[in-house]
PDB file of N, CA and C in Angstrom:
ATOM      1  N   MET A  19     143.569 125.167 118.366  1.00  0.00           N
ATOM      2  CA  MET A  19     142.657 124.590 117.392  1.00  0.00           C
ATOM      3  C   MET A  19     141.615 123.744 118.114  1.00  0.00           C
ATOM      4  N   ASP A  20     140.352 123.911 117.766  1.00  0.00           N
ATOM      5  CA  ASP A  20     139.349 123.067 118.389  1.00  0.00           C
ATOM      6  C   ASP A  20     139.213 121.765 117.607  1.00  0.00           C
ATOM      7  N   ASN A  21     138.459 120.813 118.149  1.00  0.00           N
ATOM      8  CA  ASN A  21     138.330 119.495 117.530  1.00  0.00           C
ATOM      9  C   ASN A  21     137.731 119.571 116.135  1.00  0.00           C
ATOM     10  N   ASP A  22     136.756 120.458 115.926  1.00  0.00           N
ATOM     11  CA  ASP A  22     136.130 120.570 114.616  1.00  0.00           C
ATOM     12  C   ASP A  22     137.142 121.040 113.574  1.00  0.00           C
ATOM     13  N   THR A  23     137.975 121.971 113.936  1.00  0.00           N
ATOM     14  CA  THR A  23     139.003 122.462 113.016  1.00  0.00           C
ATOM     15  C   THR A  23     140.016 121.364 112.730  1.00  0.00           C
ATOM     16  N   ASP A  24     140.411 120.620 113.754  1.00  0.00           N
ATOM     17  CA  ASP A  24     141.340 119.503 113.568  1.00  0.00           C
ATOM     18  C   ASP A  24     140.744 118.463 112.621  1.00  0.00           C
ATOM     19  N   LEU A  25     139.482 118.131 112.820  1.00  0.00           N
ATOM     20  CA  LEU A  25     138.817 117.150 111.971  1.00  0.00           C
ATOM     21  C   LEU A  25     138.728 117.644 110.534  1.00  0.00           C
ATOM     22  N   ARG A  26     138.343 118.897 110.368  1.00  0.00           N
ATOM     23  CA  ARG A  26     138.248 119.457 109.014  1.00  0.00           C
ATOM     24  C   ARG A  26     139.605 119.429 108.311  1.00  0.00           C
ATOM     25  N   PHE A  27     140.665 119.748 109.034  1.00  0.00           N
ATOM     26  CA  PHE A  27     141.998 119.723 108.450  1.00  0.00           C
ATOM     27  C   PHE A  27     142.386 118.298 108.057  1.00  0.00           C
ATOM     28  N   ALA A  28     142.134 117.330 108.936  1.00  0.00           N
ATOM     29  CA  ALA A  28     142.474 115.935 108.638  1.00  0.00           C
ATOM     30  C   ALA A  28     141.700 115.440 107.419  1.00  0.00           C
ATOM     31  N   LEU A  29     140.428 115.782 107.341  1.00  0.00           N
ATOM     32  CA  LEU A  29     139.626 115.375 106.191  1.00  0.00           C
ATOM     33  C   LEU A  29     140.129 116.033 104.910  1.00  0.00           C
ATOM     34  N   GLN A  30     140.498 117.301 105.003  1.00  0.00           N
ATOM     35  CA  GLN A  30     141.017 118.003 103.835  1.00  0.00           C
ATOM     36  C   GLN A  30     142.298 117.330 103.345  1.00  0.00           C
ATOM     37  N   MET A  31     143.155 116.925 104.258  1.00  0.00           N
ATOM     38  CA  MET A  31     144.396 116.252 103.883  1.00  0.00           C
ATOM     39  C   MET A  31     144.104 114.905 103.208  1.00  0.00           C
ATOM     40  N   ALA A  32     142.982 114.280 103.584  1.00  0.00           N
ATOM     41  CA  ALA A  32     142.602 112.993 102.997  1.00  0.00           C
ATOM     42  C   ALA A  32     141.784 113.167 101.723  1.00  0.00           C
ATOM     43  N   GLY A  33     141.530 114.415 101.337  1.00  0.00           N
ATOM     44  CA  GLY A  33     140.760 114.666 100.119  1.00  0.00           C
ATOM     45  C   GLY A  33     139.265 114.599 100.333  1.00  0.00           C
ATOM     46  N   ALA A  34     138.810 114.821 101.550  1.00  0.00           N
ATOM     47  CA  ALA A  34     137.385 114.778 101.870  1.00  0.00           C
ATOM     48  C   ALA A  34     137.004 116.060 102.591  1.00  0.00           C
ATOM     49  N   GLU A  35     135.731 116.182 102.905  1.00  0.00           N
ATOM     50  CA  GLU A  35     135.291 117.341 103.673  1.00  0.00           C
ATOM     51  C   GLU A  35     134.141 116.932 104.590  1.00  0.00           C
ATOM     52  N   LEU A  36     133.945 117.698 105.636  1.00  0.00           N
ATOM     53  CA  LEU A  36     132.872 117.461 106.590  1.00  0.00           C
ATOM     54  C   LEU A  36     131.608 118.111 106.054  1.00  0.00           C
ATOM     55  N   ALA A  37     130.582 117.316 105.848  1.00  0.00           N
ATOM     56  CA  ALA A  37     129.339 117.829 105.283  1.00  0.00           C
ATOM     57  C   ALA A  37     128.570 118.636 106.319  1.00  0.00           C
ATOM     58  N   GLU A  38     127.891 119.656 105.856  1.00  0.00           N
ATOM     59  CA  GLU A  38     127.064 120.490 106.719  1.00  0.00           C
ATOM     60  C   GLU A  38     125.609 120.012 106.731  1.00  0.00           C
ATOM     61  N   THR A  39     125.243 119.182 105.760  1.00  0.00           N
ATOM     62  CA  THR A  39     123.872 118.674 105.646  1.00  0.00           C
ATOM     63  C   THR A  39     123.908 117.154 105.553  1.00  0.00           C
ATOM     64  N   PRO A  40     122.784 116.506 105.879  1.00  0.00           N
ATOM     65  CA  PRO A  40     122.747 115.044 105.756  1.00  0.00           C
ATOM     66  C   PRO A  40     122.896 114.617 104.290  1.00  0.00           C
ATOM     67  N   PRO A  41     123.391 113.407 104.067  1.00  0.00           N
ATOM     68  CA  PRO A  41     123.536 112.929 102.686  1.00  0.00           C
ATOM     69  C   PRO A  41     122.166 112.658 102.071  1.00  0.00           C
ATOM     70  N   PRO A  42     122.057 112.681 100.747  1.00  0.00           N
ATOM     71  CA  PRO A  42     120.780 112.356 100.103  1.00  0.00           C
ATOM     72  C   PRO A  42     120.339 110.945 100.498  1.00  0.00           C
ATOM     73  N   SER A  43     119.036 110.745 100.649  1.00  0.00           N
ATOM     74  CA  SER A  43     118.529 109.454 101.112  1.00  0.00           C
ATOM     75  C   SER A  43     118.796 108.326 100.124  1.00  0.00           C
ATOM     76  N   ASP A  44     119.037 108.644  98.859  1.00  0.00           N
ATOM     77  CA  ASP A  44     119.305 107.582  97.889  1.00  0.00           C
ATOM     78  C   ASP A  44     120.799 107.330  97.690  1.00  0.00           C
ATOM     79  N   SER A  45     121.646 107.985  98.497  1.00  0.00           N
ATOM     80  CA  SER A  45     123.085 107.723  98.439  1.00  0.00           C
ATOM     81  C   SER A  45     123.392 106.552  99.387  1.00  0.00           C
ATOM     82  N   PRO A  46     124.534 105.883  99.211  1.00  0.00           N
ATOM     83  CA  PRO A  46     124.865 104.777 100.111  1.00  0.00           C
ATOM     84  C   PRO A  46     124.868 105.184 101.592  1.00  0.00           C
ATOM     85  N   LEU A  47     125.482 106.317 101.922  1.00  0.00           N
ATOM     86  CA  LEU A  47     125.499 106.748 103.318  1.00  0.00           C
ATOM     87  C   LEU A  47     124.097 107.124 103.787  1.00  0.00           C
ATOM     88  N   GLY A  48     123.329 107.753 102.925  1.00  0.00           N
ATOM     89  CA  GLY A  48     121.946 108.093 103.271  1.00  0.00           C
ATOM     90  C   GLY A  48     121.122 106.855 103.553  1.00  0.00           C
ATOM     91  N   ARG A  49     121.288 105.820 102.730  1.00  0.00           N
ATOM     92  CA  ARG A  49     120.568 104.556 102.951  1.00  0.00           C
ATOM     93  C   ARG A  49     120.967 103.940 104.290  1.00  0.00           C
ATOM     94  N   LEU A  50     122.256 103.946 104.593  1.00  0.00           N
ATOM     95  CA  LEU A  50     122.713 103.396 105.877  1.00  0.00           C
ATOM     96  C   LEU A  50     122.123 104.155 107.050  1.00  0.00           C
ATOM     97  N   ARG A  51     122.115 105.472 106.952  1.00  0.00           N
ATOM     98  CA  ARG A  51     121.565 106.284 108.041  1.00  0.00           C
ATOM     99  C   ARG A  51     120.084 106.003 108.240  1.00  0.00           C
ATOM    100  N   LEU A  52     119.329 105.970 107.143  1.00  0.00           N
ATOM    101  CA  LEU A  52     117.892 105.701 107.242  1.00  0.00           C
ATOM    102  C   LEU A  52     117.627 104.292 107.751  1.00  0.00           C
ATOM    103  N   PHE A  53     118.411 103.328 107.291  1.00  0.00           N
ATOM    104  CA  PHE A  53     118.259 101.953 107.755  1.00  0.00           C
ATOM    105  C   PHE A  53     118.521 101.873 109.260  1.00  0.00           C
ATOM    106  N   ALA A  54     119.583 102.534 109.726  1.00  0.00           N
ATOM    107  CA  ALA A  54     119.921 102.503 111.149  1.00  0.00           C
ATOM    108  C   ALA A  54     118.826 103.135 112.000  1.00  0.00           C
ATOM    109  N   VAL A  55     118.249 104.228 111.531  1.00  0.00           N
ATOM    110  CA  VAL A  55     117.171 104.882 112.285  1.00  0.00           C
ATOM    111  C   VAL A  55     115.935 103.988 112.336  1.00  0.00           C
ATOM    112  N   ALA A  56     115.625 103.325 111.223  1.00  0.00           N
ATOM    113  CA  ALA A  56     114.441 102.474 111.149  1.00  0.00           C
ATOM    114  C   ALA A  56     114.621 101.147 111.882  1.00  0.00           C
ATOM    115  N   ASN A  57     115.869 100.758 112.129  1.00  0.00           N
ATOM    116  CA  ASN A  57     116.178  99.472 112.777  1.00  0.00           C
ATOM    117  C   ASN A  57     117.144  99.690 113.932  1.00  0.00           C
ATOM    118  N   PRO A  58     116.690 100.342 115.002  1.00  0.00           N
ATOM    119  CA  PRO A  58     117.624 100.740 116.067  1.00  0.00           C
ATOM    120  C   PRO A  58     118.325  99.584 116.767  1.00  0.00           C
ATOM    121  N   GLY A  59     117.779  98.390 116.752  1.00  0.00           N
ATOM    122  CA  GLY A  59     118.423  97.271 117.439  1.00  0.00           C
ATOM    123  C   GLY A  59     119.412  96.521 116.574  1.00  0.00           C
ATOM    124  N   VAL A  60     119.525  96.892 115.312  1.00  0.00           N
ATOM    125  CA  VAL A  60     120.401  96.176 114.381  1.00  0.00           C
ATOM    126  C   VAL A  60     121.776  96.829 114.370  1.00  0.00           C
ATOM    127  N   GLU A  61     122.804  96.001 114.536  1.00  0.00           N
ATOM    128  CA  GLU A  61     124.180  96.495 114.455  1.00  0.00           C
ATOM    129  C   GLU A  61     124.609  96.450 112.994  1.00  0.00           C
ATOM    130  N   LEU A  62     125.012  97.581 112.451  1.00  0.00           N
ATOM    131  CA  LEU A  62     125.424  97.627 111.052  1.00  0.00           C
ATOM    132  C   LEU A  62     126.702  96.829 110.847  1.00  0.00           C
ATOM    133  N   THR A  63     126.738  96.099 109.744  1.00  0.00           N
ATOM    134  CA  THR A  63     127.878  95.242 109.418  1.00  0.00           C
ATOM    135  C   THR A  63     128.425  95.618 108.044  1.00  0.00           C
ATOM    136  N   ALA A  64     129.502  94.963 107.672  1.00  0.00           N
ATOM    137  CA  ALA A  64     130.066  95.161 106.332  1.00  0.00           C
ATOM    138  C   ALA A  64     129.049  94.753 105.270  1.00  0.00           C
ATOM    139  N   GLY A  65     128.218  93.767 105.566  1.00  0.00           N
ATOM    140  CA  GLY A  65     127.177  93.355 104.623  1.00  0.00           C
ATOM    141  C   GLY A  65     126.182  94.464 104.356  1.00  0.00           C
ATOM    142  N   HIS A  66     125.813  95.207 105.398  1.00  0.00           N
ATOM    143  CA  HIS A  66     124.914  96.349 105.214  1.00  0.00           C
ATOM    144  C   HIS A  66     125.571  97.399 104.322  1.00  0.00           C
ATOM    145  N   VAL A  67     126.847  97.641 104.555  1.00  0.00           N
ATOM    146  CA  VAL A  67     127.575  98.639 103.751  1.00  0.00           C
ATOM    147  C   VAL A  67     127.627  98.195 102.292  1.00  0.00           C
ATOM    148  N   ARG A  68     127.933  96.900 102.064  1.00  0.00           N
ATOM    149  CA  ARG A  68     127.970  96.395 100.681  1.00  0.00           C
ATOM    150  C   ARG A  68     126.607  96.556 100.011  1.00  0.00           C
ATOM    151  N   ARG A  69     125.523  96.245 100.736  1.00  0.00           N
ATOM    152  CA  ARG A  69     124.185  96.385 100.163  1.00  0.00           C
ATOM    153  C   ARG A  69     123.866  97.852  99.890  1.00  0.00           C
ATOM    154  N   ALA A  70     124.293  98.748 100.770  1.00  0.00           N
ATOM    155  CA  ALA A  70     124.062 100.184 100.549  1.00  0.00           C
ATOM    156  C   ALA A  70     124.830 100.656  99.317  1.00  0.00           C
ATOM    157  N   LEU A  71     126.080 100.222  99.183  1.00  0.00           N
ATOM    158  CA  LEU A  71     126.881 100.595  98.020  1.00  0.00           C
ATOM    159  C   LEU A  71     126.288 100.030  96.732  1.00  0.00           C
ATOM    160  N   GLY A  72     125.705  98.837  96.820  1.00  0.00           N
ATOM    161  CA  GLY A  72     125.103  98.202  95.651  1.00  0.00           C
ATOM    162  C   GLY A  72     123.687  98.667  95.371  1.00  0.00           C
ATOM    163  N   GLY A  73     123.141  99.501  96.272  1.00  0.00           N
ATOM    164  CA  GLY A  73     121.781 100.008  96.076  1.00  0.00           C
ATOM    165  C   GLY A  73     120.699  99.016  96.436  1.00  0.00           C
ATOM    166  N   THR A  74     121.043  97.969  97.181  1.00  0.00           N
ATOM    167  CA  THR A  74     120.043  96.951  97.529  1.00  0.00           C
ATOM    168  C   THR A  74     119.595  97.001  98.987  1.00  0.00           C
ATOM    169  N   LEU A  75     120.141  97.916  99.766  1.00  0.00           N
ATOM    170  CA  LEU A  75     119.677  98.077 101.150  1.00  0.00           C
ATOM    171  C   LEU A  75     118.373  98.842 101.099  1.00  0.00           C
ATOM    172  N   PRO A  76     117.271  98.240 101.575  1.00  0.00           N
ATOM    173  CA  PRO A  76     115.976  98.905 101.415  1.00  0.00           C
ATOM    174  C   PRO A  76     115.847 100.171 102.251  1.00  0.00           C
ATOM    175  N   LEU A  77     115.198 101.154 101.678  1.00  0.00           N
ATOM    176  CA  LEU A  77     114.858 102.366 102.418  1.00  0.00           C
ATOM    177  C   LEU A  77     113.603 102.080 103.236  1.00  0.00           C
ATOM    178  N   PRO A  78     113.459 102.689 104.402  1.00  0.00           N
ATOM    179  CA  PRO A  78     112.235 102.490 105.175  1.00  0.00           C
ATOM    180  C   PRO A  78     111.014 102.854 104.350  1.00  0.00           C
ATOM    181  N   GLY A  79     109.995 102.010 104.454  1.00  0.00           N
ATOM    182  CA  GLY A  79     108.747 102.277 103.735  1.00  0.00           C
ATOM    183  C   GLY A  79     108.708 101.712 102.342  1.00  0.00           C
ATOM    184  N   THR A  80     109.817 101.114 101.881  1.00  0.00           N
ATOM    185  CA  THR A  80     109.787 100.492 100.559  1.00  0.00           C
ATOM    186  C   THR A  80     109.435  99.023 100.728  1.00  0.00           C
ATOM    187  N   PRO A  81     108.647  98.484  99.808  1.00  0.00           N
ATOM    188  CA  PRO A  81     108.283  97.066  99.949  1.00  0.00           C
ATOM    189  C   PRO A  81     109.503  96.166  99.811  1.00  0.00           C
ATOM    190  N   ARG A  82     109.528  95.124 100.607  1.00  0.00           N
ATOM    191  CA  ARG A  82     110.627  94.177 100.546  1.00  0.00           C
ATOM    192  C   ARG A  82     110.225  93.023  99.644  1.00  0.00           C
ATOM    193  N   PRO A  83     111.191  92.475  98.916  1.00  0.00           N
ATOM    194  CA  PRO A  83     110.846  91.322  98.069  1.00  0.00           C
ATOM    195  C   PRO A  83     110.451  90.135  98.926  1.00  0.00           C
ATOM    196  N   PRO A  84     109.569  89.279  98.413  1.00  0.00           N
ATOM    197  CA  PRO A  84     109.158  88.114  99.199  1.00  0.00           C
ATOM    198  C   PRO A  84     110.333  87.193  99.466  1.00  0.00           C
ATOM    199  N   ALA A  85     110.307  86.542 100.631  1.00  0.00           N
ATOM    200  CA  ALA A  85     111.371  85.619 100.994  1.00  0.00           C
ATOM    201  C   ALA A  85     111.288  84.381 100.109  1.00  0.00           C
ATOM    202  N   SER A  86     112.445  83.881  99.695  1.00  0.00           N
ATOM    203  CA  SER A  86     112.422  82.698  98.829  1.00  0.00           C
ATOM    204  C   SER A  86     112.619  81.440  99.624  1.00  0.00           C
TER     205      SER A  86
END
């Protein structure tokens, strides 16, 4: 068994699957991926994940709210 087959089997056992295409840009994982590409020096944290899940992690090119 090669590594890809092993990974696919493990994911299947966990009730998931290995995607063949990138996630939609408006999904939490898509937002994280786009954020990481747009901010290469930033280390992603649990806070970034929470913001992506909550839909508040900005997509590149979207205006940011003014700082308070």
